Amino acid sequence: IFFAENNTVPFWDHPNFVARAIIPDSYQPLTRVEQVMEHWNRNTFNNDEIRILKVLGDAQCANEAQLRQYMKLYQEDYSSTHVGKTLRKFAKYGMAVRYDCRIAFIEEDGGDYEKRPAPFTLGIAGVKFLQHYYSDMTFVNPDIWRQSNATIQRYVAMNEIRLRMAQARVLTKWKWLPYIGGHTKNQPPIAAANIKEAQSLTEFQV
């Protein structure tokens, strides 16, 4: 366990972290690529909204605050309200999945826990849509997120590192689950980054 400077365990590192998928009241999930393409052709989703989906797909799993910051990095002038409404629209159609996260036992003991921005991942429809257009990219199977709370934790934490480096303008390249050591059977790190230093380029693996 890694402790913060105030001797507390950070939320995104806490061993009792739990997450559950939130199903919207108006849930109308798309499950086939043909359905997604029909909605795309009917302009159910516009180009601005698809840009947000692409950023989410690139991040794999990020909370709402991180996605807003990513849009700013890409110089997209989207308001926080617009990003939030788009993510909830995606959740309605199964393009994305929203998660409620908390620390187990705190609620059960009658205590309060600090709310955090909700993490989002691609849903079944979101994966199918992006795989159709970006077959060279790899997207996490939506079932993986439900099988391990720690996976959501790790990706949100890694996106925070990625954001900090991008905002500091030292990040030149980022790759999720890269092949290393010249062999595909080697266990890949969760991510690798090229970092631009004063007079050199450094590879950073986590």
PDB file of N, CA, C and O in Angstrom, residues 6-66:
ATOM      1  N   ASN A   6      -0.050  12.932   3.678  1.00  0.00           N
ATOM      2  CA  ASN A   6      -0.803  13.107   4.927  1.00  0.00           C
ATOM      3  C   ASN A   6      -1.075  11.774   5.632  1.00  0.00           C
ATOM      4  O   ASN A   6      -1.920  11.688   6.527  1.00  0.00           O
ATOM      5  N   ASN A   7      -0.371  10.718   5.182  1.00  0.00           N
ATOM      6  CA  ASN A   7      -0.440   9.386   5.789  1.00  0.00           C
ATOM      7  C   ASN A   7      -1.783   8.690   5.584  1.00  0.00           C
ATOM      8  O   ASN A   7      -2.158   7.810   6.359  1.00  0.00           O
ATOM      9  N   THR A   8      -2.518   9.082   4.557  1.00  0.00           N
ATOM     10  CA  THR A   8      -3.755   8.395   4.196  1.00  0.00           C
ATOM     11  C   THR A   8      -3.530   7.621   2.897  1.00  0.00           C
ATOM     12  O   THR A   8      -2.609   7.923   2.134  1.00  0.00           O
ATOM     13  N   VAL A   9      -4.381   6.640   2.649  1.00  0.00           N
ATOM     14  CA  VAL A   9      -4.272   5.865   1.424  1.00  0.00           C
ATOM     15  C   VAL A   9      -5.089   6.557   0.337  1.00  0.00           C
ATOM     16  O   VAL A   9      -6.289   6.775   0.514  1.00  0.00           O
ATOM     17  N   PRO A  10      -4.480   6.935  -0.785  1.00  0.00           N
ATOM     18  CA  PRO A  10      -5.217   7.612  -1.859  1.00  0.00           C
ATOM     19  C   PRO A  10      -6.383   6.758  -2.356  1.00  0.00           C
ATOM     20  O   PRO A  10      -6.306   5.525  -2.379  1.00  0.00           O
ATOM     21  N   PHE A  11      -7.438   7.419  -2.758  1.00  0.00           N
ATOM     22  CA  PHE A  11      -8.649   6.748  -3.227  1.00  0.00           C
ATOM     23  C   PHE A  11      -8.343   5.751  -4.330  1.00  0.00           C
ATOM     24  O   PHE A  11      -8.817   4.618  -4.308  1.00  0.00           O
ATOM     25  N   TRP A  12      -7.533   6.160  -5.322  1.00  0.00           N
ATOM     26  CA  TRP A  12      -7.287   5.305  -6.483  1.00  0.00           C
ATOM     27  C   TRP A  12      -6.224   4.234  -6.221  1.00  0.00           C
ATOM     28  O   TRP A  12      -5.863   3.470  -7.120  1.00  0.00           O
ATOM     29  N   ASP A  13      -5.721   4.158  -4.975  1.00  0.00           N
ATOM     30  CA  ASP A  13      -4.797   3.088  -4.583  1.00  0.00           C
ATOM     31  C   ASP A  13      -5.359   2.247  -3.440  1.00  0.00           C
ATOM     32  O   ASP A  13      -4.709   1.309  -2.992  1.00  0.00           O
ATOM     33  N   HIS A  14      -6.537   2.593  -2.963  1.00  0.00           N
ATOM     34  CA  HIS A  14      -7.084   1.939  -1.764  1.00  0.00           C
ATOM     35  C   HIS A  14      -7.434   0.472  -2.056  1.00  0.00           C
ATOM     36  O   HIS A  14      -8.078   0.165  -3.061  1.00  0.00           O
ATOM     37  N   PRO A  15      -7.014  -0.453  -1.181  1.00  0.00           N
ATOM     38  CA  PRO A  15      -7.292  -1.883  -1.416  1.00  0.00           C
ATOM     39  C   PRO A  15      -8.777  -2.244  -1.307  1.00  0.00           C
ATOM     40  O   PRO A  15      -9.191  -3.299  -1.795  1.00  0.00           O
ATOM     41  N   ASN A  16      -9.569  -1.388  -0.665  1.00  0.00           N
ATOM     42  CA  ASN A  16     -10.996  -1.669  -0.518  1.00  0.00           C
ATOM     43  C   ASN A  16     -11.838  -0.937  -1.565  1.00  0.00           C
ATOM     44  O   ASN A  16     -13.053  -0.791  -1.396  1.00  0.00           O
ATOM     45  N   PHE A  17     -11.198  -0.500  -2.618  1.00  0.00           N
ATOM     46  CA  PHE A  17     -11.900   0.178  -3.711  1.00  0.00           C
ATOM     47  C   PHE A  17     -12.856  -0.794  -4.398  1.00  0.00           C
ATOM     48  O   PHE A  17     -12.501  -1.930  -4.715  1.00  0.00           O
ATOM     49  N   VAL A  18     -14.095  -0.348  -4.616  1.00  0.00           N
ATOM     50  CA  VAL A  18     -15.065  -1.159  -5.353  1.00  0.00           C
ATOM     51  C   VAL A  18     -15.767  -0.268  -6.375  1.00  0.00           C
ATOM     52  O   VAL A  18     -15.890   0.947  -6.189  1.00  0.00           O
ATOM     53  N   ALA A  19     -16.227  -0.877  -7.445  1.00  0.00           N
ATOM     54  CA  ALA A  19     -16.910  -0.123  -8.505  1.00  0.00           C
ATOM     55  C   ALA A  19     -18.054  -0.957  -9.051  1.00  0.00           C
ATOM     56  O   ALA A  19     -17.981  -2.182  -9.098  1.00  0.00           O
ATOM     57  N   ARG A  20     -19.110  -0.289  -9.456  1.00  0.00           N
ATOM     58  CA  ARG A  20     -20.232  -0.979 -10.088  1.00  0.00           C
ATOM     59  C   ARG A  20     -20.730  -0.166 -11.269  1.00  0.00           C
ATOM     60  O   ARG A  20     -20.735   1.071 -11.235  1.00  0.00           O
ATOM     61  N   ALA A  21     -21.122  -0.850 -12.314  1.00  0.00           N
ATOM     62  CA  ALA A  21     -21.637  -0.187 -13.508  1.00  0.00           C
ATOM     63  C   ALA A  21     -23.013   0.397 -13.218  1.00  0.00           C
ATOM     64  O   ALA A  21     -23.837  -0.226 -12.547  1.00  0.00           O
ATOM     65  N   ILE A  22     -23.245   1.609 -13.713  1.00  0.00           N
ATOM     66  CA  ILE A  22     -24.523   2.286 -13.543  1.00  0.00           C
ATOM     67  C   ILE A  22     -25.324   2.151 -14.835  1.00  0.00           C
ATOM     68  O   ILE A  22     -24.874   2.587 -15.901  1.00  0.00           O
ATOM     69  N   ILE A  23     -26.497   1.549 -14.732  1.00  0.00           N
ATOM     70  CA  ILE A  23     -27.359   1.374 -15.901  1.00  0.00           C
ATOM     71  C   ILE A  23     -28.371   2.520 -15.928  1.00  0.00           C
ATOM     72  O   ILE A  23     -29.152   2.690 -14.983  1.00  0.00           O
ATOM     73  N   PRO A  24     -28.388   3.325 -16.987  1.00  0.00           N
ATOM     74  CA  PRO A  24     -29.319   4.458 -17.059  1.00  0.00           C
ATOM     75  C   PRO A  24     -30.776   3.992 -17.087  1.00  0.00           C
ATOM     76  O   PRO A  24     -31.079   2.873 -17.527  1.00  0.00           O
ATOM     77  N   ASP A  25     -31.682   4.848 -16.627  1.00  0.00           N
ATOM     78  CA  ASP A  25     -33.104   4.521 -16.644  1.00  0.00           C
ATOM     79  C   ASP A  25     -33.608   4.306 -18.064  1.00  0.00           C
ATOM     80  O   ASP A  25     -34.465   3.463 -18.309  1.00  0.00           O
ATOM     81  N   SER A  26     -33.094   5.076 -19.004  1.00  0.00           N
ATOM     82  CA  SER A  26     -33.559   5.004 -20.395  1.00  0.00           C
ATOM     83  C   SER A  26     -32.633   4.139 -21.254  1.00  0.00           C
ATOM     84  O   SER A  26     -32.385   4.439 -22.412  1.00  0.00           O
ATOM     85  N   TYR A  27     -32.139   3.070 -20.677  1.00  0.00           N
ATOM     86  CA  TYR A  27     -31.125   2.231 -21.311  1.00  0.00           C
ATOM     87  C   TYR A  27     -31.643   1.594 -22.606  1.00  0.00           C
ATOM     88  O   TYR A  27     -32.653   0.896 -22.607  1.00  0.00           O
ATOM     89  N   GLN A  28     -30.965   1.858 -23.715  1.00  0.00           N
ATOM     90  CA  GLN A  28     -31.307   1.282 -25.010  1.00  0.00           C
ATOM     91  C   GLN A  28     -30.026   0.804 -25.694  1.00  0.00           C
ATOM     92  O   GLN A  28     -29.600   1.357 -26.713  1.00  0.00           O
ATOM     93  N   PRO A  29     -29.346  -0.202 -25.133  1.00  0.00           N
ATOM     94  CA  PRO A  29     -28.018  -0.581 -25.626  1.00  0.00           C
ATOM     95  C   PRO A  29     -28.027  -1.153 -27.041  1.00  0.00           C
ATOM     96  O   PRO A  29     -28.892  -1.946 -27.401  1.00  0.00           O
ATOM     97  N   LEU A  30     -27.055  -0.713 -27.807  1.00  0.00           N
ATOM     98  CA  LEU A  30     -26.820  -1.270 -29.139  1.00  0.00           C
ATOM     99  C   LEU A  30     -25.791  -2.387 -28.967  1.00  0.00           C
ATOM    100  O   LEU A  30     -24.832  -2.240 -28.218  1.00  0.00           O
ATOM    101  N   THR A  31     -25.994  -3.493 -29.669  1.00  0.00           N
ATOM    102  CA  THR A  31     -25.103  -4.635 -29.467  1.00  0.00           C
ATOM    103  C   THR A  31     -24.442  -5.137 -30.742  1.00  0.00           C
ATOM    104  O   THR A  31     -23.528  -5.955 -30.682  1.00  0.00           O
ATOM    105  N   ARG A  32     -24.903  -4.659 -31.898  1.00  0.00           N
ATOM    106  CA  ARG A  32     -24.323  -5.100 -33.169  1.00  0.00           C
ATOM    107  C   ARG A  32     -23.765  -3.895 -33.922  1.00  0.00           C
ATOM    108  O   ARG A  32     -24.304  -2.788 -33.837  1.00  0.00           O
ATOM    109  N   VAL A  33     -22.706  -4.139 -34.666  1.00  0.00           N
ATOM    110  CA  VAL A  33     -22.090  -3.049 -35.402  1.00  0.00           C
ATOM    111  C   VAL A  33     -23.064  -2.449 -36.403  1.00  0.00           C
ATOM    112  O   VAL A  33     -23.045  -1.243 -36.670  1.00  0.00           O
ATOM    113  N   GLU A  34     -23.973  -3.270 -36.941  1.00  0.00           N
ATOM    114  CA  GLU A  34     -24.964  -2.755 -37.887  1.00  0.00           C
ATOM    115  C   GLU A  34     -25.882  -1.739 -37.224  1.00  0.00           C
ATOM    116  O   GLU A  34     -26.236  -0.715 -37.820  1.00  0.00           O
ATOM    117  N   GLN A  35     -26.266  -2.012 -35.973  1.00  0.00           N
ATOM    118  CA  GLN A  35     -27.118  -1.077 -35.245  1.00  0.00           C
ATOM    119  C   GLN A  35     -26.405   0.245 -35.014  1.00  0.00           C
ATOM    120  O   GLN A  35     -26.987   1.329 -35.188  1.00  0.00           O
ATOM    121  N   VAL A  36     -25.138   0.149 -34.637  1.00  0.00           N
ATOM    122  CA  VAL A  36     -24.365   1.369 -34.366  1.00  0.00           C
ATOM    123  C   VAL A  36     -24.231   2.198 -35.640  1.00  0.00           C
ATOM    124  O   VAL A  36     -24.396   3.426 -35.620  1.00  0.00           O
ATOM    125  N   MET A  37     -23.955   1.542 -36.756  1.00  0.00           N
ATOM    126  CA  MET A  37     -23.797   2.260 -38.014  1.00  0.00           C
ATOM    127  C   MET A  37     -25.108   2.904 -38.465  1.00  0.00           C
ATOM    128  O   MET A  37     -25.110   4.001 -39.028  1.00  0.00           O
ATOM    129  N   GLU A  38     -26.235   2.238 -38.196  1.00  0.00           N
ATOM    130  CA  GLU A  38     -27.530   2.820 -38.531  1.00  0.00           C
ATOM    131  C   GLU A  38     -27.761   4.115 -37.752  1.00  0.00           C
ATOM    132  O   GLU A  38     -28.230   5.114 -38.300  1.00  0.00           O
ATOM    133  N   HIS A  39     -27.423   4.099 -36.467  1.00  0.00           N
ATOM    134  CA  HIS A  39     -27.581   5.311 -35.651  1.00  0.00           C
ATOM    135  C   HIS A  39     -26.621   6.401 -36.100  1.00  0.00           C
ATOM    136  O   HIS A  39     -26.958   7.592 -36.073  1.00  0.00           O
ATOM    137  N   TRP A  40     -25.437   6.010 -36.507  1.00  0.00           N
ATOM    138  CA  TRP A  40     -24.459   6.978 -37.018  1.00  0.00           C
ATOM    139  C   TRP A  40     -24.981   7.621 -38.299  1.00  0.00           C
ATOM    140  O   TRP A  40     -24.919   8.842 -38.467  1.00  0.00           O
ATOM    141  N   ASN A  41     -25.542   6.812 -39.187  1.00  0.00           N
ATOM    142  CA  ASN A  41     -26.086   7.330 -40.445  1.00  0.00           C
ATOM    143  C   ASN A  41     -27.323   8.199 -40.220  1.00  0.00           C
ATOM    144  O   ASN A  41     -27.618   9.083 -41.020  1.00  0.00           O
ATOM    145  N   ARG A  42     -28.038   7.935 -39.119  1.00  0.00           N
ATOM    146  CA  ARG A  42     -29.218   8.734 -38.797  1.00  0.00           C
ATOM    147  C   ARG A  42     -28.872   9.985 -37.990  1.00  0.00           C
ATOM    148  O   ARG A  42     -29.742  10.705 -37.540  1.00  0.00           O
ATOM    149  N   ASN A  43     -27.575  10.187 -37.775  1.00  0.00           N
ATOM    150  CA  ASN A  43     -27.080  11.353 -37.028  1.00  0.00           C
ATOM    151  C   ASN A  43     -27.527  11.356 -35.569  1.00  0.00           C
ATOM    152  O   ASN A  43     -27.693  12.417 -34.960  1.00  0.00           O
ATOM    153  N   THR A  44     -27.702  10.171 -34.995  1.00  0.00           N
ATOM    154  CA  THR A  44     -27.949  10.092 -33.554  1.00  0.00           C
ATOM    155  C   THR A  44     -26.746  10.643 -32.801  1.00  0.00           C
ATOM    156  O   THR A  44     -26.889  11.258 -31.751  1.00  0.00           O
ATOM    157  N   PHE A  45     -25.565  10.413 -33.368  1.00  0.00           N
ATOM    158  CA  PHE A  45     -24.319  10.934 -32.803  1.00  0.00           C
ATOM    159  C   PHE A  45     -23.681  11.861 -33.830  1.00  0.00           C
ATOM    160  O   PHE A  45     -23.559  11.496 -35.002  1.00  0.00           O
ATOM    161  N   ASN A  46     -23.281  13.054 -33.388  1.00  0.00           N
ATOM    162  CA  ASN A  46     -22.631  13.977 -34.313  1.00  0.00           C
ATOM    163  C   ASN A  46     -21.110  13.864 -34.210  1.00  0.00           C
ATOM    164  O   ASN A  46     -20.570  13.143 -33.362  1.00  0.00           O
ATOM    165  N   ASN A  47     -20.414  14.582 -35.053  1.00  0.00           N
ATOM    166  CA  ASN A  47     -18.951  14.493 -35.102  1.00  0.00           C
ATOM    167  C   ASN A  47     -18.301  14.925 -33.796  1.00  0.00           C
ATOM    168  O   ASN A  47     -17.302  14.324 -33.365  1.00  0.00           O
ATOM    169  N   ASP A  48     -18.839  15.967 -33.168  1.00  0.00           N
ATOM    170  CA  ASP A  48     -18.274  16.422 -31.892  1.00  0.00           C
ATOM    171  C   ASP A  48     -18.381  15.333 -30.832  1.00  0.00           C
ATOM    172  O   ASP A  48     -17.452  15.134 -30.038  1.00  0.00           O
ATOM    173  N   GLU A  49     -19.496  14.638 -30.811  1.00  0.00           N
ATOM    174  CA  GLU A  49     -19.686  13.578 -29.826  1.00  0.00           C
ATOM    175  C   GLU A  49     -18.752  12.404 -30.102  1.00  0.00           C
ATOM    176  O   GLU A  49     -18.186  11.813 -29.172  1.00  0.00           O
ATOM    177  N   ILE A  50     -18.559  12.070 -31.363  1.00  0.00           N
ATOM    178  CA  ILE A  50     -17.670  10.957 -31.703  1.00  0.00           C
ATOM    179  C   ILE A  50     -16.224  11.281 -31.338  1.00  0.00           C
ATOM    180  O   ILE A  50     -15.443  10.386 -30.992  1.00  0.00           O
ATOM    181  N   ARG A  51     -15.850  12.551 -31.393  1.00  0.00           N
ATOM    182  CA  ARG A  51     -14.492  12.926 -30.956  1.00  0.00           C
ATOM    183  C   ARG A  51     -14.299  12.570 -29.477  1.00  0.00           C
ATOM    184  O   ARG A  51     -13.226  12.116 -29.070  1.00  0.00           O
ATOM    185  N   ILE A  52     -15.330  12.805 -28.684  1.00  0.00           N
ATOM    186  CA  ILE A  52     -15.247  12.467 -27.258  1.00  0.00           C
ATOM    187  C   ILE A  52     -15.137  10.957 -27.093  1.00  0.00           C
ATOM    188  O   ILE A  52     -14.372  10.463 -26.258  1.00  0.00           O
ATOM    189  N   LEU A  53     -15.880  10.194 -27.905  1.00  0.00           N
ATOM    190  CA  LEU A  53     -15.800   8.729 -27.843  1.00  0.00           C
ATOM    191  C   LEU A  53     -14.394   8.252 -28.205  1.00  0.00           C
ATOM    192  O   LEU A  53     -13.856   7.334 -27.578  1.00  0.00           O
ATOM    193  N   LYS A  54     -13.781   8.868 -29.207  1.00  0.00           N
ATOM    194  CA  LYS A  54     -12.430   8.500 -29.618  1.00  0.00           C
ATOM    195  C   LYS A  54     -11.428   8.769 -28.503  1.00  0.00           C
ATOM    196  O   LYS A  54     -10.510   7.970 -28.264  1.00  0.00           O
ATOM    197  N   VAL A  55     -11.603   9.892 -27.811  1.00  0.00           N
ATOM    198  CA  VAL A  55     -10.705  10.214 -26.696  1.00  0.00           C
ATOM    199  C   VAL A  55     -10.885   9.197 -25.572  1.00  0.00           C
ATOM    200  O   VAL A  55      -9.907   8.748 -24.962  1.00  0.00           O
ATOM    201  N   LEU A  56     -12.130   8.818 -25.290  1.00  0.00           N
ATOM    202  CA  LEU A  56     -12.380   7.791 -24.279  1.00  0.00           C
ATOM    203  C   LEU A  56     -11.745   6.466 -24.695  1.00  0.00           C
ATOM    204  O   LEU A  56     -11.119   5.778 -23.878  1.00  0.00           O
ATOM    205  N   GLY A  57     -11.883   6.102 -25.958  1.00  0.00           N
ATOM    206  CA  GLY A  57     -11.276   4.866 -26.438  1.00  0.00           C
ATOM    207  C   GLY A  57      -9.763   4.891 -26.324  1.00  0.00           C
ATOM    208  O   GLY A  57      -9.136   3.886 -25.976  1.00  0.00           O
ATOM    209  N   ASP A  58      -9.178   6.038 -26.577  1.00  0.00           N
ATOM    210  CA  ASP A  58      -7.729   6.183 -26.469  1.00  0.00           C
ATOM    211  C   ASP A  58      -7.272   6.092 -25.019  1.00  0.00           C
ATOM    212  O   ASP A  58      -6.200   5.574 -24.724  1.00  0.00           O
ATOM    213  N   ALA A  59      -8.105   6.588 -24.095  1.00  0.00           N
ATOM    214  CA  ALA A  59      -7.768   6.549 -22.672  1.00  0.00           C
ATOM    215  C   ALA A  59      -8.087   5.189 -22.044  1.00  0.00           C
ATOM    216  O   ALA A  59      -7.602   4.871 -20.965  1.00  0.00           O
ATOM    217  N   GLN A  60      -8.932   4.401 -22.694  1.00  0.00           N
ATOM    218  CA  GLN A  60      -9.381   3.084 -22.216  1.00  0.00           C
ATOM    219  C   GLN A  60     -10.357   3.200 -21.038  1.00  0.00           C
ATOM    220  O   GLN A  60     -11.471   2.707 -21.084  1.00  0.00           O
ATOM    221  N   CYS A  61      -9.921   3.819 -19.956  1.00  0.00           N
ATOM    222  CA  CYS A  61     -10.777   4.044 -18.787  1.00  0.00           C
ATOM    223  C   CYS A  61     -10.300   5.305 -18.095  1.00  0.00           C
ATOM    224  O   CYS A  61      -9.162   5.375 -17.618  1.00  0.00           O
ATOM    225  N   ALA A  62     -11.156   6.318 -18.046  1.00  0.00           N
ATOM    226  CA  ALA A  62     -10.783   7.591 -17.433  1.00  0.00           C
ATOM    227  C   ALA A  62     -12.003   8.184 -16.766  1.00  0.00           C
ATOM    228  O   ALA A  62     -13.142   7.922 -17.173  1.00  0.00           O
ATOM    229  N   ASN A  63     -11.776   8.980 -15.726  1.00  0.00           N
ATOM    230  CA  ASN A  63     -12.935   9.594 -15.093  1.00  0.00           C
ATOM    231  C   ASN A  63     -13.346  10.858 -15.855  1.00  0.00           C
ATOM    232  O   ASN A  63     -12.629  11.342 -16.735  1.00  0.00           O
ATOM    233  N   GLU A  64     -14.513  11.365 -15.500  1.00  0.00           N
ATOM    234  CA  GLU A  64     -15.090  12.463 -16.271  1.00  0.00           C
ATOM    235  C   GLU A  64     -14.195  13.708 -16.260  1.00  0.00           C
ATOM    236  O   GLU A  64     -14.054  14.387 -17.279  1.00  0.00           O
ATOM    237  N   ALA A  65     -13.576  13.998 -15.122  1.00  0.00           N
ATOM    238  CA  ALA A  65     -12.695  15.163 -15.039  1.00  0.00           C
ATOM    239  C   ALA A  65     -11.490  15.004 -15.957  1.00  0.00           C
ATOM    240  O   ALA A  65     -11.054  15.962 -16.605  1.00  0.00           O
ATOM    241  N   GLN A  66     -10.933  13.799 -16.025  1.00  0.00           N
ATOM    242  CA  GLN A  66      -9.795  13.551 -16.905  1.00  0.00           C
ATOM    243  C   GLN A  66     -10.187  13.706 -18.366  1.00  0.00           C
ATOM    244  O   GLN A  66      -9.430  14.268 -19.166  1.00  0.00           O
TER     245      GLN A  66
END
